[in-house]
Each structure stands twice: as structure tokens, then as C-alpha cells.
Short mmCIF file of C-alpha atoms and ligand atoms in Angstrom, two decimals:
data_model
loop_
_atom_site.label_atom_id
_atom_site.label_comp_id
_atom_site.label_asym_id
_atom_site.label_seq_id
_atom_site.Cartn_x
_atom_site.Cartn_y
_atom_site.Cartn_z
CA MET A 34 109.48 -20.38 -111.00
CA ASN A 35 108.31 -19.28 -107.58
CA GLN A 36 104.69 -19.81 -106.75
CA ILE A 37 103.53 -16.27 -106.08
CA GLY A 38 99.82 -16.10 -106.58
CA ASN A 39 99.04 -19.09 -104.43
CA SER A 40 96.04 -17.98 -102.42
CA GLN A 41 96.77 -19.75 -99.13
CA THR A 42 96.90 -17.26 -96.27
CA GLY A 43 100.28 -18.57 -95.10
CA ASN A 44 101.70 -17.69 -98.48
CA ASN A 45 100.18 -14.21 -98.31
CA ILE A 46 102.14 -13.57 -95.13
CA TYR A 47 105.39 -14.68 -96.71
CA GLY A 48 104.52 -12.83 -99.91
CA LYS A 49 104.14 -9.65 -97.87
CA ARG A 50 107.45 -10.20 -96.11
CA LEU A 51 109.20 -10.80 -99.45
CA SER A 52 107.67 -7.58 -100.84
CA GLY A 53 108.98 -5.74 -97.80
CA LEU A 54 112.50 -7.02 -98.39
CA ARG A 55 112.30 -6.25 -102.11
CA ALA A 56 111.40 -2.65 -101.33
CA LYS A 57 114.49 -2.45 -99.09
CA LEU A 58 116.63 -3.91 -101.90
CA ARG A 59 115.40 -1.19 -104.25
CA GLU A 60 116.31 1.47 -101.67
CA LEU A 61 119.78 -0.03 -101.40
CA ASN A 62 120.13 -0.42 -105.18
CA ALA A 63 120.91 -4.10 -104.69
CA ASP A 64 119.89 -6.70 -107.28
CA ALA A 65 119.60 -9.47 -104.72
CA ALA A 66 119.94 -10.38 -101.05
CA LEU A 67 121.85 -13.32 -99.64
CA ILE A 68 120.17 -14.25 -96.34
CA THR A 69 122.11 -16.50 -94.00
CA LYS A 70 120.90 -15.68 -90.49
CA ARG A 71 118.60 -18.39 -89.20
CA GLU A 72 115.85 -16.17 -87.74
CA ASN A 73 115.86 -14.10 -90.93
CA TYR A 74 115.55 -16.99 -93.37
CA ARG A 75 112.84 -18.47 -91.17
CA TYR A 76 110.96 -15.16 -91.12
CA LEU A 77 111.14 -14.71 -94.87
CA SER A 78 110.55 -18.29 -96.02
CA GLY A 79 108.86 -20.24 -93.23
CA PHE A 80 111.65 -22.85 -93.29
CA THR A 81 112.52 -23.96 -89.74
CA GLY A 82 115.54 -26.22 -90.35
CA THR A 83 119.01 -25.47 -89.07
CA PHE A 84 120.63 -24.71 -92.41
CA ALA A 85 119.57 -22.66 -95.43
CA ASN A 86 120.71 -19.70 -97.51
CA LEU A 87 118.21 -17.57 -99.38
CA ILE A 88 118.84 -15.62 -102.55
CA ILE A 89 116.06 -13.16 -103.22
CA THR A 90 115.84 -10.93 -106.30
CA GLN A 91 112.99 -8.66 -107.42
CA ASP A 92 111.21 -11.56 -109.13
CA SER A 93 112.72 -14.79 -107.84
CA ALA A 94 113.29 -16.45 -104.50
CA PHE A 95 115.60 -19.43 -103.94
CA LEU A 96 116.24 -21.50 -100.85
CA ILE A 97 119.51 -23.39 -100.95
CA THR A 98 119.96 -26.27 -98.50
CA ASP A 99 121.47 -29.74 -98.24
CA PHE A 100 119.89 -33.17 -98.71
CA ARG A 101 118.69 -33.41 -95.09
CA TYR A 102 116.26 -30.58 -95.56
CA VAL A 103 115.08 -30.64 -99.18
CA GLU A 104 111.75 -32.27 -98.40
CA GLN A 105 111.03 -30.12 -95.36
CA ALA A 106 111.99 -26.95 -97.22
CA ALA A 107 109.65 -27.80 -100.11
CA GLU A 108 106.87 -28.33 -97.59
CA GLN A 109 107.46 -25.12 -95.60
CA ALA A 110 108.91 -22.54 -97.99
CA LYS A 111 106.18 -22.57 -100.61
CA LEU A 112 107.18 -19.31 -102.27
CA PHE A 113 110.76 -20.44 -102.82
CA GLU A 114 112.39 -22.60 -105.41
CA ILE A 115 114.34 -25.20 -103.42
CA ILE A 116 117.88 -25.88 -104.58
CA GLN A 117 119.91 -28.74 -103.14
CA TYR A 118 123.64 -28.26 -103.18
CA THR A 119 125.96 -31.22 -103.22
CA GLY A 120 129.43 -29.83 -103.92
CA LYS A 121 130.62 -26.51 -102.55
CA LEU A 122 127.93 -24.13 -101.35
CA GLU A 123 129.71 -21.12 -102.86
CA ASP A 124 129.66 -22.75 -106.33
CA THR A 125 125.90 -23.33 -106.17
CA LEU A 126 125.30 -19.78 -104.94
CA ASN A 127 127.51 -18.34 -107.67
CA GLU A 128 125.71 -20.28 -110.42
CA LEU A 129 122.42 -18.86 -109.19
CA LEU A 130 123.80 -15.32 -109.05
CA ILE A 131 125.03 -15.64 -112.64
CA SER A 132 121.72 -17.09 -113.85
CA GLN A 133 119.86 -14.16 -112.23
CA ASN A 134 122.26 -11.50 -113.60
CA VAL A 135 123.07 -10.24 -110.13
CA ASN A 136 125.62 -7.42 -110.14
CA ILE A 137 125.11 -5.97 -106.69
CA LEU A 138 124.53 -8.49 -103.91
CA GLY A 139 123.45 -7.45 -100.42
CA PHE A 140 124.66 -9.61 -97.52
CA GLU A 141 124.08 -9.65 -93.76
CA GLU A 142 127.32 -8.12 -92.57
CA SER A 143 126.70 -8.92 -88.91
CA TYR A 144 126.17 -12.63 -89.58
CA LEU A 145 128.51 -13.60 -92.41
CA SER A 146 131.89 -14.63 -91.01
CA PHE A 147 135.03 -12.92 -92.21
CA ALA A 148 136.15 -16.22 -93.75
CA GLU A 149 132.90 -16.57 -95.71
CA TYR A 150 132.96 -12.96 -96.82
CA SER A 151 136.54 -13.27 -98.05
CA LYS A 152 135.70 -16.44 -99.95
CA TYR A 153 132.56 -14.98 -101.52
CA LYS A 154 134.34 -11.79 -102.52
CA LEU A 155 136.90 -13.85 -104.36
CA LYS A 156 134.52 -16.42 -105.87
CA PHE A 157 131.28 -14.64 -106.75
CA SER A 158 130.90 -13.21 -110.25
CA VAL A 159 129.22 -10.09 -108.92
CA LYS A 160 130.48 -6.52 -109.20
CA GLU A 161 129.82 -5.57 -105.62
CA LEU A 162 128.98 -7.05 -102.23
CA ILE A 163 127.14 -4.49 -100.11
CA PRO A 164 125.91 -4.66 -96.50
CA LEU A 165 122.15 -5.08 -96.09
CA GLY A 166 122.31 -3.38 -92.71
CA ARG A 167 119.34 -4.34 -90.57
CA ALA A 168 116.93 -4.67 -93.50
CA VAL A 169 115.29 -7.91 -92.32
CA GLU A 170 115.47 -6.98 -88.63
CA GLU A 171 113.59 -3.78 -89.42
CA LEU A 172 110.82 -5.77 -91.09
CA ARG A 173 110.74 -8.11 -88.10
CA MET A 174 110.26 -5.27 -85.61
CA VAL A 175 106.59 -4.84 -86.49
CA LYS A 176 104.65 -8.03 -85.89
CA ASP A 177 101.73 -9.13 -88.07
CA GLU A 178 98.54 -10.70 -86.68
CA THR A 179 99.88 -14.24 -87.09
CA GLU A 180 102.96 -13.40 -85.07
CA ILE A 181 100.94 -11.64 -82.37
CA ASP A 182 98.71 -14.72 -81.99
CA ILE A 183 101.78 -16.93 -81.60
CA LEU A 184 103.32 -14.52 -79.06
CA ARG A 185 100.05 -14.50 -77.13
CA LYS A 186 100.28 -18.27 -76.80
CA ALA A 187 103.97 -18.16 -75.82
CA VAL A 188 103.10 -15.64 -73.10
CA GLN A 189 100.15 -17.72 -71.91
CA ILE A 190 102.38 -20.78 -71.45
CA ALA A 191 104.72 -18.73 -69.23
CA ASP A 192 101.77 -17.23 -67.32
CA ASN A 193 100.48 -20.74 -66.62
CA ALA A 194 103.94 -21.79 -65.44
CA PHE A 195 103.98 -18.87 -63.00
CA THR A 196 100.62 -19.89 -61.51
CA HIS A 197 101.91 -23.45 -61.23
CA ILE A 198 105.22 -22.51 -59.60
CA LEU A 199 103.56 -20.44 -56.86
CA GLY A 200 102.04 -23.66 -55.53
CA TYR A 201 105.32 -25.53 -55.90
CA ILE A 202 107.90 -23.28 -54.22
CA LYS A 203 108.71 -24.16 -50.61
CA PRO A 204 111.70 -23.64 -48.31
CA GLY A 205 114.45 -26.17 -48.92
CA LEU A 206 114.03 -26.39 -52.71
CA THR A 207 117.03 -25.20 -54.71
CA GLU A 208 116.77 -22.47 -57.32
CA LEU A 209 117.72 -25.11 -59.91
CA GLU A 210 114.79 -27.32 -58.88
CA ILE A 211 112.41 -24.38 -59.23
CA ALA A 212 113.87 -23.48 -62.66
CA ALA A 213 113.61 -27.10 -63.80
CA GLU A 214 109.96 -27.27 -62.72
CA ILE A 215 109.16 -24.06 -64.64
CA GLU A 216 110.81 -25.39 -67.81
CA TYR A 217 109.26 -28.88 -67.48
CA PHE A 218 105.82 -27.36 -66.98
CA MET A 219 106.22 -25.06 -70.01
CA LYS A 220 107.20 -28.01 -72.21
CA LYS A 221 104.19 -29.99 -71.02
CA GLN A 222 102.09 -27.00 -72.14
CA GLY A 223 103.52 -27.19 -75.67
CA ALA A 224 106.65 -25.02 -75.44
CA GLU A 225 109.54 -26.07 -77.67
CA GLY A 226 111.89 -24.94 -74.95
CA ALA A 227 112.79 -22.06 -72.69
CA SER A 228 113.46 -18.69 -74.35
CA PHE A 229 116.72 -18.44 -72.37
CA GLU A 230 118.35 -19.98 -69.31
CA THR A 231 115.72 -19.57 -66.60
CA ILE A 232 116.64 -17.08 -63.90
CA VAL A 233 115.73 -17.95 -60.32
CA ALA A 234 117.62 -15.68 -57.93
CA SER A 235 116.73 -15.80 -54.24
CA GLY A 236 117.76 -13.92 -51.13
CA VAL A 237 120.80 -11.67 -51.62
CA ARG A 238 121.39 -13.37 -55.02
CA SER A 239 118.33 -11.49 -56.31
CA SER A 240 120.46 -8.33 -56.48
CA MET A 241 122.12 -9.88 -59.57
CA PRO A 242 119.85 -8.89 -62.48
CA HIS A 243 120.85 -12.02 -64.41
CA GLY A 244 121.43 -14.53 -61.64
CA VAL A 245 120.75 -17.87 -63.31
CA ALA A 246 119.45 -20.58 -61.01
CA SER A 247 122.03 -22.07 -58.64
CA GLU A 248 122.18 -24.80 -56.00
CA LYS A 249 121.20 -22.27 -53.33
CA LYS A 250 118.18 -23.40 -51.32
CA VAL A 251 115.24 -21.07 -50.92
CA GLU A 252 114.80 -20.04 -47.27
CA GLN A 253 112.16 -18.34 -45.19
CA GLY A 254 112.57 -14.57 -45.56
CA ASP A 255 113.94 -14.75 -49.13
CA VAL A 256 112.91 -12.54 -52.01
CA ILE A 257 112.72 -14.69 -55.17
CA THR A 258 113.06 -13.21 -58.66
CA MET A 259 112.05 -15.50 -61.52
CA ASP A 260 112.66 -14.44 -65.12
CA PHE A 261 111.69 -16.93 -67.79
CA GLY A 262 109.91 -17.47 -71.08
CA ALA A 263 108.62 -20.11 -73.47
CA ILE A 264 109.41 -20.67 -77.13
CA TYR A 265 106.28 -21.44 -79.10
CA LYS A 266 106.37 -21.89 -82.89
CA GLY A 267 109.79 -20.26 -82.83
CA TYR A 268 108.65 -17.15 -80.94
CA CYS A 269 109.90 -16.24 -77.46
CA SER A 270 108.02 -14.93 -74.48
CA ASP A 271 109.71 -13.20 -71.55
CA MET A 272 108.35 -12.38 -68.09
CA THR A 273 109.65 -11.66 -64.61
CA ARG A 274 107.94 -11.79 -61.24
CA THR A 275 109.43 -11.20 -57.81
CA VAL A 276 107.76 -12.96 -54.87
CA PHE A 277 108.52 -13.22 -51.16
CA MET A 278 108.95 -16.26 -48.93
CA GLY A 279 107.46 -14.70 -45.83
CA ARG A 280 106.76 -11.00 -45.30
CA PRO A 281 109.46 -8.78 -46.76
CA GLY A 282 111.38 -6.27 -44.66
CA LYS A 283 110.46 -2.58 -44.84
CA GLU A 284 113.02 -1.58 -47.45
CA MET A 285 112.28 -4.52 -49.78
CA GLU A 286 108.57 -3.76 -49.61
CA LYS A 287 109.27 -0.10 -50.41
CA ILE A 288 111.48 -1.13 -53.36
CA TYR A 289 108.78 -3.50 -54.62
CA ASN A 290 106.21 -0.72 -54.67
CA ILE A 291 108.54 1.70 -56.49
CA VAL A 292 109.31 -0.89 -59.19
CA LEU A 293 105.62 -1.71 -59.52
CA GLU A 294 104.70 1.94 -59.94
CA ALA A 295 107.48 2.45 -62.51
CA GLN A 296 106.29 -0.65 -64.37
CA LEU A 297 102.61 0.33 -64.42
CA LYS A 298 103.33 3.93 -65.45
CA SER A 299 105.61 2.84 -68.32
CA LEU A 300 103.04 0.32 -69.50
CA GLU A 301 100.44 3.08 -69.64
CA GLY A 302 102.82 5.45 -71.37
CA ALA A 303 104.19 3.13 -74.07
CA HIS A 304 102.53 4.99 -76.92
CA LYS A 305 103.03 4.83 -80.65
CA GLY A 306 105.12 7.74 -81.96
CA LEU A 307 107.34 8.10 -78.88
CA LYS A 308 111.03 7.28 -79.05
CA GLY A 309 112.42 4.29 -77.19
CA ARG A 310 114.32 6.57 -74.83
CA GLU A 311 111.17 8.55 -73.93
CA ILE A 312 109.46 5.37 -72.73
CA ASP A 313 112.60 4.31 -70.83
CA HIS A 314 112.56 7.73 -69.16
CA ILE A 315 109.10 7.18 -67.63
CA ALA A 316 110.38 4.36 -65.41
CA ARG A 317 113.84 5.85 -64.91
CA LYS A 318 112.42 9.11 -63.58
CA ILE A 319 110.18 7.39 -61.03
CA ILE A 320 113.03 5.18 -59.81
CA THR A 321 115.53 8.06 -59.75
CA ASP A 322 113.14 10.38 -57.90
CA ALA A 323 112.68 7.64 -55.30
CA GLY A 324 116.45 7.63 -54.78
CA TYR A 325 117.32 4.37 -56.57
CA GLY A 326 118.51 5.68 -59.95
CA GLU A 327 121.93 4.08 -59.45
CA ASN A 328 120.28 0.74 -58.77
CA PHE A 329 118.46 0.48 -62.13
CA GLY A 330 121.42 -0.35 -64.32
CA HIS A 331 119.73 -1.79 -67.39
CA SER A 332 117.31 -0.68 -70.08
CA LEU A 333 113.57 -0.65 -69.52
CA GLY A 334 112.80 -3.12 -72.29
CA HIS A 335 113.64 -4.88 -75.52
CA GLY A 336 111.85 -6.22 -78.56
CA VAL A 337 110.92 -9.91 -78.57
CA GLY A 338 110.08 -12.26 -81.42
CA LEU A 339 112.04 -15.02 -83.12
CA GLU A 340 114.91 -13.80 -80.93
CA ILE A 341 114.67 -13.11 -77.22
CA HIS A 342 116.42 -9.76 -77.62
CA GLU A 343 115.67 -7.83 -80.78
CA GLU A 344 114.72 -4.35 -81.91
CA PRO A 345 113.36 -1.98 -80.74
CA ARG A 346 114.87 -1.09 -77.34
CA PHE A 347 113.40 1.01 -74.57
CA SER A 348 116.81 2.32 -73.53
CA PRO A 349 118.21 5.73 -72.56
CA SER A 350 119.97 5.99 -75.95
CA SER A 351 117.26 4.65 -78.32
CA ASN A 352 115.93 7.09 -80.91
CA GLN A 353 113.80 4.40 -82.53
CA VAL A 354 110.27 5.66 -83.08
CA ILE A 355 107.79 3.20 -81.62
CA GLU A 356 105.16 1.84 -84.03
CA ASN A 357 101.98 -0.20 -83.74
CA GLY A 358 102.58 -3.94 -83.73
CA MET A 359 105.97 -3.81 -82.03
CA ALA A 360 106.35 -6.44 -79.26
CA VAL A 361 108.43 -5.07 -76.41
CA THR A 362 109.09 -5.95 -72.77
CA VAL A 363 108.65 -3.48 -69.92
CA GLU A 364 110.93 -4.54 -67.09
CA PRO A 365 112.17 -1.98 -64.59
CA GLY A 366 114.20 -3.22 -61.63
CA ILE A 367 116.02 -2.07 -58.52
CA TYR A 368 119.01 -4.06 -57.25
CA VAL A 369 120.69 -3.39 -53.92
CA ALA A 370 123.82 -5.45 -53.24
CA GLY A 371 123.65 -7.28 -49.93
CA LEU A 372 119.89 -6.77 -49.67
CA GLY A 373 118.21 -8.06 -52.82
CA GLY A 374 116.49 -7.01 -55.99
CA VAL A 375 113.05 -6.63 -57.54
CA ARG A 376 112.14 -6.77 -61.23
CA ILE A 377 108.70 -6.96 -62.81
CA GLU A 378 108.42 -7.70 -66.54
CA ASP A 379 105.52 -7.93 -68.96
CA LEU A 380 105.38 -8.25 -72.73
CA ILE A 381 103.28 -5.67 -74.58
CA ILE A 382 102.16 -4.95 -78.13
CA ILE A 383 102.22 -1.29 -79.12
CA ASN A 384 98.73 -0.19 -80.11
CA GLY A 385 98.25 3.57 -80.48
CA ARG A 386 97.86 4.97 -76.98
CA ASN A 387 96.48 1.69 -75.60
CA PRO A 388 99.25 -0.89 -75.42
CA ILE A 389 98.05 -4.48 -75.26
CA VAL A 390 99.59 -6.18 -72.22
CA LEU A 391 99.95 -9.84 -73.18
CA THR A 392 101.24 -10.97 -69.76
CA LYS A 393 98.34 -11.64 -67.39
CA SER A 394 100.06 -12.84 -64.19
CA PRO A 395 99.29 -10.77 -61.08
CA LYS A 396 101.71 -8.09 -59.95
CA GLU A 397 100.57 -7.19 -56.46
CA LEU A 398 103.08 -8.16 -53.78
CA ILE A 399 102.85 -11.95 -53.34
CA VAL A 400 103.88 -13.53 -50.03
CA LEU A 401 104.19 -17.32 -50.15
ZN1 ZN B 141 113.06 -11.47 -68.83
ZN1 ZN B 142 113.45 -9.25 -70.93
#
């Protein structure tokens, strides 16, 4: 039925991911999983199209899609039996559940709509529908070598865009023009798109941590915060640099150096075995001791992968134990309304006591 045993390396990766999910299903006492979230079905099957459902049991794996995607799914999801549905999706799913003797079906409670859940509860010939929790997200937290290589490339594209944009920025350009140039350059380097709406926040606008690019023109004397990333083979990168158009004033320079110290110290301290909140604390303590605790209103970092924000978090409340292979951002910031803000962000891979910093762009204070 499914082609487990195929020796291609790609299939080994997906075979491993399926085994991981099957172990979770056994823990949950579920006979099968219904996977509907796009990043999750992509992760488990390799299928990149916009619509598919997966049904995975201990010894079978099905990918259900419509006629647009049958050929692509057969090409990409080699470990899955591809099923095309033509009538109602719920009828096709139910037939499969009956044929596989599924009594307890796990579903992704955060991604199935209430309408779908109600319909499935009524229609499916299963005894129980149970939440899968974050079963697939937990598998996705720890990246394998293939994913790390892809992330490396996604980061490199953004790094190259940063080098390029330093030579492009000049007074009179709008933040939107700068953002457009970053995104255009990343696409020319092979990015499928931007990981999120590019942030270019200049002058007093830089005190907004998520100030997306506006029509404001960059002026002499501005601080400019740029936060952006590239999507490569489905994976997101994420970086921030803050640069100055002309020498910064005393307080902005002081703030820059505090953020930089907090960033470097948390990079060094992002060790396997610590909890997310312990790593967050490294930066928060430095910034608080310098008198800017109130001005660092967000978490230190977040996981990155097929989604721009995923597990784990470096946040004051995270008890997640950090493991090797996790891809996480380190991005402290200080924002002072009416003055401006500074944020510096790199993407790292947890590696024992020696985190691998994927982002290579310089971090010393840059004056354009
Ligand atoms: Zn960012
Ligand atoms: Zn980020």
C-alpha cells in the first residue's frame, strides 16, 4: 500500500517523521490522525500544494486531495497512497476510516473549524474524536539536517539582502521603497517570498517594534530598524538590524550598545537543557539592569521553520526545555517612544553549549 522501504534519502526523512507521529498516536491511544494544517501535512508528506488532508494509521498513510493536485501529490508524497475525492470530502474520509477500522481518531483541534468538527462528529463512523494537541508541532520543533541546510540558505538570502540594502539606502527614499528593494533582491536570490511583511521603521517610528514600512521618507539623523526574512523551500528566515543615517545621539548610541550586549550574551548562553524562560532572562536582566526593562516589551525569541513563529519560545513564561536542533531567534530590543528603538535579531540552531549562529551580517554600530 504505502511504499515504506524505498531507499531514497528523501523518503527516509519522511519515514522518520511518520514514525515520530505514530509514536505520538500510541501515547494518545489513537488509531489514526487526521492532519489538515498545511505546514503539518507538508512536514509529514512533502506535499507542497494548497489543499490536502492526511490520514495516518500505524501501518498506512493516505493523502486525500482534489484533481488539481493528484499528479503533484504522487510526485512529492512518495510514502502516501494518494486518494482523489470527487464528491464530498467527509464521505471519502469516512470510507477510509471504515476501511482502516479506525475507532479513535485524533484531529488538530486548533486548526479544524467548529463547522468541520461538528460535521465530522456527526458523519464519521468512529467512536471518538480526540485532540492531537501539538503532536506534529512538537516533532517540528527539532530540525533535522535537511531542514537546517534549507534554513541556512534562507538566512543567507536575507544576509545578502542586508549587504545589498546598505548600499541602497539614502535620504529621501521611503521606507516602502527600501522594503520593496529588500524583497525584490531576496526573490532574485531564489526566495519564494518574504517570511512576513517587511518592517522598515525609521526615525521616531522605530520605537514601534512592528512598524511595517510606510510612506515616510528616510532623513539624515534617522535610526532605521529593518526586520525581514526570506522563504526558501517553504522555510522562513528572520533577521533584524538597526542602522543609523548619520551619527546617532548619545542616548541612541547607549541603547544600541545595551541591546547588542544583551543579544551577544543571550546568544552565548542559549544552551541545550535550559528552559526558554532562562534564556529570555539573560537578555532581560541586562536590559533591566541598564534601566530599560520597561522598554523591552516582547519575548527574546521564537522558533522558526515552516512557520515564521513556532515553538519553542524564549519568553518569560516558557518552561520548554531547549534541545539540540531547535531553530530559534534571539532578538532583544529597547523602544523609547518619541526617541526611537533598536532591535538586533539573529537565527540560531541549538547545539549543546555552542549554538550555531546562522545569521552572519555584522552587528557593530553601522553609520550610513
Ligand atoms: Zn524578525
Ligand atoms: Zn523574529
